[in-house]
């Protein structure tokens, strides 16, 4: 039974109503079809992009360009991490307890460590944006270390968040253990934290523009 026969059999529909019904069944205009197709395509593109981003983030945690990066660790006793450590003398290096714990915990794994680097001259910290710091960064870069300036934030004044720069780098375990120190500097390696005590996000790359 076709649509006309069905309508007449059920409700004895008059010809005018049947005509209006058939008119509504006419194909949409070409313009409407193109517009709806474009909307559907855009929606599909958004969904695909969202799915691809999720897959990428799951497969490339934290710092995507370098694989898995360790950016924090609890203290060996399970307590609150601390930035404090013994000030290294010239020509030496020192690792915070958290960095030492992370190296031990991840021994043999293919990971990198995102750490802050405190540089000292005669046991006094050098200014991070000084010419002295820039020269040392250039030396370390020439040795193929991925070092530069990273950004964190702290509280200032009336609990206002303020960004600041510090020297940081991405290192393998071997690079940390065999770090090539300059005889005129001491080096401290630690995991940096923001003003709220949480780790600084390692997914920021390193700014190695030494024209700061």
mmCIF file of C-alpha atoms in Angstrom:
data_model
loop_
_atom_site.group_PDB
_atom_site.id
_atom_site.type_symbol
_atom_site.label_atom_id
_atom_site.label_comp_id
_atom_site.label_asym_id
_atom_site.label_seq_id
_atom_site.Cartn_x
_atom_site.Cartn_y
_atom_site.Cartn_z
ATOM 1 C CA UNK A 1 0.000 0.000 0.000
ATOM 2 C CA UNK A 2 1.382 3.422 -0.963
ATOM 3 C CA UNK A 3 1.145 6.551 1.187
ATOM 4 C CA UNK A 4 -2.016 7.900 -0.589
ATOM 5 C CA UNK A 5 -3.906 4.621 -0.131
ATOM 6 C CA UNK A 6 -2.863 4.399 3.511
ATOM 7 C CA UNK A 7 -4.065 7.917 4.326
ATOM 8 C CA UNK A 8 -7.443 7.395 2.620
ATOM 9 C CA UNK A 9 -7.987 4.023 4.336
ATOM 10 C CA UNK A 10 -7.221 5.272 7.870
ATOM 11 C CA UNK A 11 -8.723 8.722 8.042
ATOM 12 C CA UNK A 12 -10.400 9.416 4.699
ATOM 13 C CA UNK A 13 -8.086 12.392 4.364
ATOM 14 C CA UNK A 14 -9.217 15.108 1.968
ATOM 15 C CA UNK A 15 -7.191 15.917 -1.098
ATOM 16 C CA UNK A 16 -5.944 19.300 0.246
ATOM 17 C CA UNK A 17 -4.390 17.738 3.351
ATOM 18 C CA UNK A 18 -2.888 14.957 1.293
ATOM 19 C CA UNK A 19 -1.389 17.523 -1.071
ATOM 20 C CA UNK A 20 0.169 19.411 1.877
ATOM 21 C CA UNK A 21 1.606 16.167 3.220
ATOM 22 C CA UNK A 22 3.156 15.256 -0.112
ATOM 23 C CA UNK A 23 4.624 18.762 -0.394
ATOM 24 C CA UNK A 24 6.388 18.299 2.931
ATOM 25 C CA UNK A 25 7.956 15.121 1.606
ATOM 26 C CA UNK A 26 9.722 16.954 -1.248
ATOM 27 C CA UNK A 27 13.539 16.933 -1.138
ATOM 28 C CA UNK A 28 15.266 19.790 0.683
ATOM 29 C CA UNK A 29 16.952 22.533 -1.324
ATOM 30 C CA UNK A 30 20.524 22.038 -2.440
ATOM 31 C CA UNK A 31 21.561 24.937 -0.212
ATOM 32 C CA UNK A 32 20.065 23.253 2.880
ATOM 33 C CA UNK A 33 21.724 19.962 2.026
ATOM 34 C CA UNK A 34 25.131 21.627 1.621
ATOM 35 C CA UNK A 35 24.721 23.539 4.892
ATOM 36 C CA UNK A 36 23.671 20.472 6.878
ATOM 37 C CA UNK A 37 26.534 18.459 5.368
ATOM 38 C CA UNK A 38 29.004 21.149 6.416
ATOM 39 C CA UNK A 39 27.657 21.129 9.991
ATOM 40 C CA UNK A 40 27.903 17.343 10.159
ATOM 41 C CA UNK A 41 31.457 17.402 8.790
ATOM 42 C CA UNK A 42 32.535 20.059 11.310
ATOM 43 C CA UNK A 43 31.016 18.109 14.197
ATOM 44 C CA UNK A 44 32.781 14.951 13.069
ATOM 45 C CA UNK A 45 36.083 16.855 12.819
ATOM 46 C CA UNK A 46 35.711 18.135 16.377
ATOM 47 C CA UNK A 47 34.985 14.639 17.690
ATOM 48 C CA UNK A 48 37.940 13.142 15.822
ATOM 49 C CA UNK A 49 40.239 15.911 17.055
ATOM 50 C CA UNK A 50 39.092 15.400 20.656
ATOM 51 C CA UNK A 51 39.658 11.652 20.428
ATOM 52 C CA UNK A 52 43.106 12.116 18.874
ATOM 53 C CA UNK A 53 44.115 14.579 21.586
ATOM 54 C CA UNK A 54 43.052 12.148 24.313
ATOM 55 C CA UNK A 55 45.050 9.333 22.709
ATOM 56 C CA UNK A 56 48.092 11.593 22.352
ATOM 57 C CA UNK A 57 47.946 12.717 25.999
ATOM 58 C CA UNK A 58 47.585 9.156 27.236
ATOM 59 C CA UNK A 59 50.503 7.884 25.169
ATOM 60 C CA UNK A 60 52.783 10.860 25.851
ATOM 61 C CA UNK A 61 52.464 11.809 29.531
ATOM 62 C CA UNK A 62 53.623 15.147 30.980
ATOM 63 C CA UNK A 63 56.279 16.402 28.528
ATOM 64 C CA UNK A 64 55.125 15.035 25.185
ATOM 65 C CA UNK A 65 58.233 15.901 23.175
ATOM 66 C CA UNK A 66 60.501 13.810 25.399
ATOM 67 C CA UNK A 67 58.403 10.911 26.619
ATOM 68 C CA UNK A 68 57.924 10.249 30.341
ATOM 69 C CA UNK A 69 59.362 12.945 32.602
ATOM 70 C CA UNK A 70 59.631 12.761 36.389
ATOM 71 C CA UNK A 71 58.823 16.150 37.889
ATOM 72 C CA UNK A 72 58.256 15.356 41.567
ATOM 73 C CA UNK A 73 58.822 12.787 44.289
ATOM 74 C CA UNK A 74 57.963 12.418 47.953
ATOM 75 C CA UNK A 75 60.732 12.381 50.517
ATOM 76 C CA UNK A 76 62.274 8.992 51.344
ATOM 77 C CA UNK A 77 60.309 9.059 54.626
ATOM 78 C CA UNK A 78 57.066 9.887 52.816
ATOM 79 C CA UNK A 79 56.948 13.398 54.225
ATOM 80 C CA UNK A 80 56.462 16.777 52.565
ATOM 81 C CA UNK A 81 59.080 17.589 49.896
ATOM 82 C CA UNK A 82 61.612 20.266 50.787
ATOM 83 C CA UNK A 83 63.774 22.541 48.650
ATOM 84 C CA UNK A 84 66.530 22.626 51.245
ATOM 85 C CA UNK A 85 69.900 20.899 50.838
ATOM 86 C CA UNK A 86 73.504 21.508 51.724
ATOM 87 C CA UNK A 87 75.014 24.353 49.726
ATOM 88 C CA UNK A 88 77.510 22.798 47.294
ATOM 89 C CA UNK A 89 81.048 24.088 47.107
ATOM 90 C CA UNK A 90 82.666 25.080 43.803
ATOM 91 C CA UNK A 91 83.181 22.163 41.465
ATOM 92 C CA UNK A 92 80.644 19.913 43.250
ATOM 93 C CA UNK A 93 77.000 19.014 42.860
ATOM 94 C CA UNK A 94 74.267 18.065 45.291
ATOM 95 C CA UNK A 95 70.894 16.374 44.795
ATOM 96 C CA UNK A 96 67.899 16.995 47.042
ATOM 97 C CA UNK A 97 66.558 13.940 48.927
ATOM 98 C CA UNK A 98 63.558 13.876 46.560
ATOM 99 C CA UNK A 99 65.785 13.722 43.464
ATOM 100 C CA UNK A 100 67.876 10.982 45.045
ATOM 101 C CA UNK A 101 64.716 9.049 45.867
ATOM 102 C CA UNK A 102 63.386 9.436 42.310
ATOM 103 C CA UNK A 103 66.668 8.219 40.810
ATOM 104 C CA UNK A 104 66.575 5.153 43.039
ATOM 105 C CA UNK A 105 62.888 4.461 42.421
ATOM 106 C CA UNK A 106 63.159 4.736 38.624
ATOM 107 C CA UNK A 107 66.521 3.038 38.169
ATOM 108 C CA UNK A 108 66.725 1.300 34.798
ATOM 109 C CA UNK A 109 63.644 3.026 33.397
ATOM 110 C CA UNK A 110 63.662 5.129 30.224
ATOM 111 C CA UNK A 111 62.643 8.420 31.819
ATOM 112 C CA UNK A 112 63.901 11.980 32.115
ATOM 113 C CA UNK A 113 63.920 14.229 35.161
ATOM 114 C CA UNK A 114 62.662 17.795 35.088
ATOM 115 C CA UNK A 115 64.672 19.567 37.779
ATOM 116 C CA UNK A 116 65.512 23.048 38.944
ATOM 117 C CA UNK A 117 69.224 23.909 38.913
ATOM 118 C CA UNK A 118 70.561 26.234 41.593
ATOM 119 C CA UNK A 119 73.999 27.541 40.674
ATOM 120 C CA UNK A 120 76.379 28.830 43.354
ATOM 121 C CA UNK A 121 79.661 30.723 43.233
ATOM 122 C CA UNK A 122 81.672 30.453 46.429
ATOM 123 C CA UNK A 123 78.504 28.990 48.034
ATOM 124 C CA UNK A 124 76.440 32.054 47.142
ATOM 125 C CA UNK A 125 73.578 31.732 44.607
ATOM 126 C CA UNK A 126 74.052 33.565 41.330
ATOM 127 C CA UNK A 127 71.214 35.628 39.839
ATOM 128 C CA UNK A 128 69.245 33.534 37.352
ATOM 129 C CA UNK A 129 69.086 36.307 34.723
ATOM 130 C CA UNK A 130 72.645 37.556 35.171
ATOM 131 C CA UNK A 131 75.330 37.444 32.486
ATOM 132 C CA UNK A 132 77.092 34.864 34.656
ATOM 133 C CA UNK A 133 74.044 32.582 34.555
ATOM 134 C CA UNK A 134 73.630 33.048 30.806
ATOM 135 C CA UNK A 135 77.271 32.129 30.182
ATOM 136 C CA UNK A 136 76.890 28.982 32.261
ATOM 137 C CA UNK A 137 73.720 28.012 30.394
ATOM 138 C CA UNK A 138 75.548 28.457 27.110
ATOM 139 C CA UNK A 139 78.334 26.172 28.363
ATOM 140 C CA UNK A 140 75.867 23.503 29.437
ATOM 141 C CA UNK A 141 73.972 23.767 26.148
ATOM 142 C CA UNK A 142 77.229 23.248 24.263
ATOM 143 C CA UNK A 143 77.597 20.019 26.263
ATOM 144 C CA UNK A 144 74.194 18.952 24.862
ATOM 145 C CA UNK A 145 72.259 19.372 28.090
ATOM 146 C CA UNK A 146 68.664 20.502 27.596
ATOM 147 C CA UNK A 147 68.725 23.447 29.975
ATOM 148 C CA UNK A 148 67.276 26.944 30.056
ATOM 149 C CA UNK A 149 64.624 28.993 31.843
ATOM 150 C CA UNK A 150 61.387 27.540 33.180
ATOM 151 C CA UNK A 151 58.460 29.357 34.808
ATOM 152 C CA UNK A 152 56.826 28.843 38.195
ATOM 153 C CA UNK A 153 54.650 31.017 40.410
ATOM 154 C CA UNK A 154 54.666 32.103 44.029
ATOM 155 C CA UNK A 155 52.525 34.179 46.349
ATOM 156 C CA UNK A 156 53.385 37.830 46.841
ATOM 157 C CA UNK A 157 51.779 40.567 48.889
ATOM 158 C CA UNK A 158 48.062 39.973 49.451
ATOM 159 C CA UNK A 159 48.154 36.342 48.288
ATOM 160 C CA UNK A 160 48.674 37.462 44.697
ATOM 161 C CA UNK A 161 50.178 34.921 42.319
ATOM 162 C CA UNK A 162 53.347 36.145 40.609
ATOM 163 C CA UNK A 163 55.316 34.268 37.936
ATOM 164 C CA UNK A 164 59.080 34.001 38.075
ATOM 165 C CA UNK A 165 61.811 32.332 36.031
ATOM 166 C CA UNK A 166 64.378 29.843 37.244
ATOM 167 C CA UNK A 167 67.074 27.681 35.683
ATOM 168 C CA UNK A 168 65.909 24.160 34.899
ATOM 169 C CA UNK A 169 66.653 21.215 32.671
ATOM 170 C CA UNK A 170 65.587 17.790 31.429
ATOM 171 C CA UNK A 171 68.127 15.104 32.292
ATOM 172 C CA UNK A 172 68.489 11.365 32.030
ATOM 173 C CA UNK A 173 69.715 9.543 35.129
ATOM 174 C CA UNK A 174 73.187 9.218 33.596
ATOM 175 C CA UNK A 175 73.318 12.918 32.805
ATOM 176 C CA UNK A 176 72.458 13.812 36.383
ATOM 177 C CA UNK A 177 74.928 11.368 37.920
ATOM 178 C CA UNK A 178 77.718 12.374 35.530
ATOM 179 C CA UNK A 179 76.900 16.070 35.318
ATOM 180 C CA UNK A 180 79.920 18.049 34.122
ATOM 181 C CA UNK A 181 80.416 20.745 36.734
ATOM 182 C CA UNK A 182 82.513 23.847 36.194
ATOM 183 C CA UNK A 183 85.231 24.263 38.818
ATOM 184 C CA UNK A 184 84.044 27.763 39.735
ATOM 185 C CA UNK A 185 80.437 26.765 40.468
ATOM 186 C CA UNK A 186 78.499 24.484 42.763
ATOM 187 C CA UNK A 187 75.192 22.953 41.576
ATOM 188 C CA UNK A 188 72.059 21.936 43.417
ATOM 189 C CA UNK A 189 69.378 19.813 41.739
ATOM 190 C CA UNK A 190 65.824 19.702 43.106
ATOM 191 C CA UNK A 191 62.207 19.359 42.017
ATOM 192 C CA UNK A 192 60.629 22.817 41.786
ATOM 193 C CA UNK A 193 57.234 23.608 43.285
ATOM 194 C CA UNK A 194 54.764 26.457 42.898
ATOM 195 C CA UNK A 195 53.541 28.634 45.731
ATOM 196 C CA UNK A 196 50.883 26.081 46.696
ATOM 197 C CA UNK A 197 53.514 23.369 47.135
ATOM 198 C CA UNK A 198 52.478 21.441 44.028
ATOM 199 C CA UNK A 199 55.070 20.454 41.391
ATOM 200 C CA UNK A 200 55.799 22.797 38.510
ATOM 201 C CA UNK A 201 54.275 21.403 35.318
ATOM 202 C CA UNK A 202 57.014 19.790 33.217
ATOM 203 C CA UNK A 203 54.973 20.205 30.025
ATOM 204 C CA UNK A 204 56.365 23.651 29.217
ATOM 205 C CA UNK A 205 59.538 22.961 27.322
ATOM 206 C CA UNK A 206 62.622 25.024 27.999
ATOM 207 C CA UNK A 207 63.234 28.611 26.955
ATOM 208 C CA UNK A 208 66.813 28.733 25.669
ATOM 209 C CA UNK A 209 66.704 32.257 24.293
ATOM 210 C CA UNK A 210 69.857 33.563 25.934
ATOM 211 C CA UNK A 211 69.099 37.139 24.856
ATOM 212 C CA UNK A 212 67.022 37.666 27.988
#
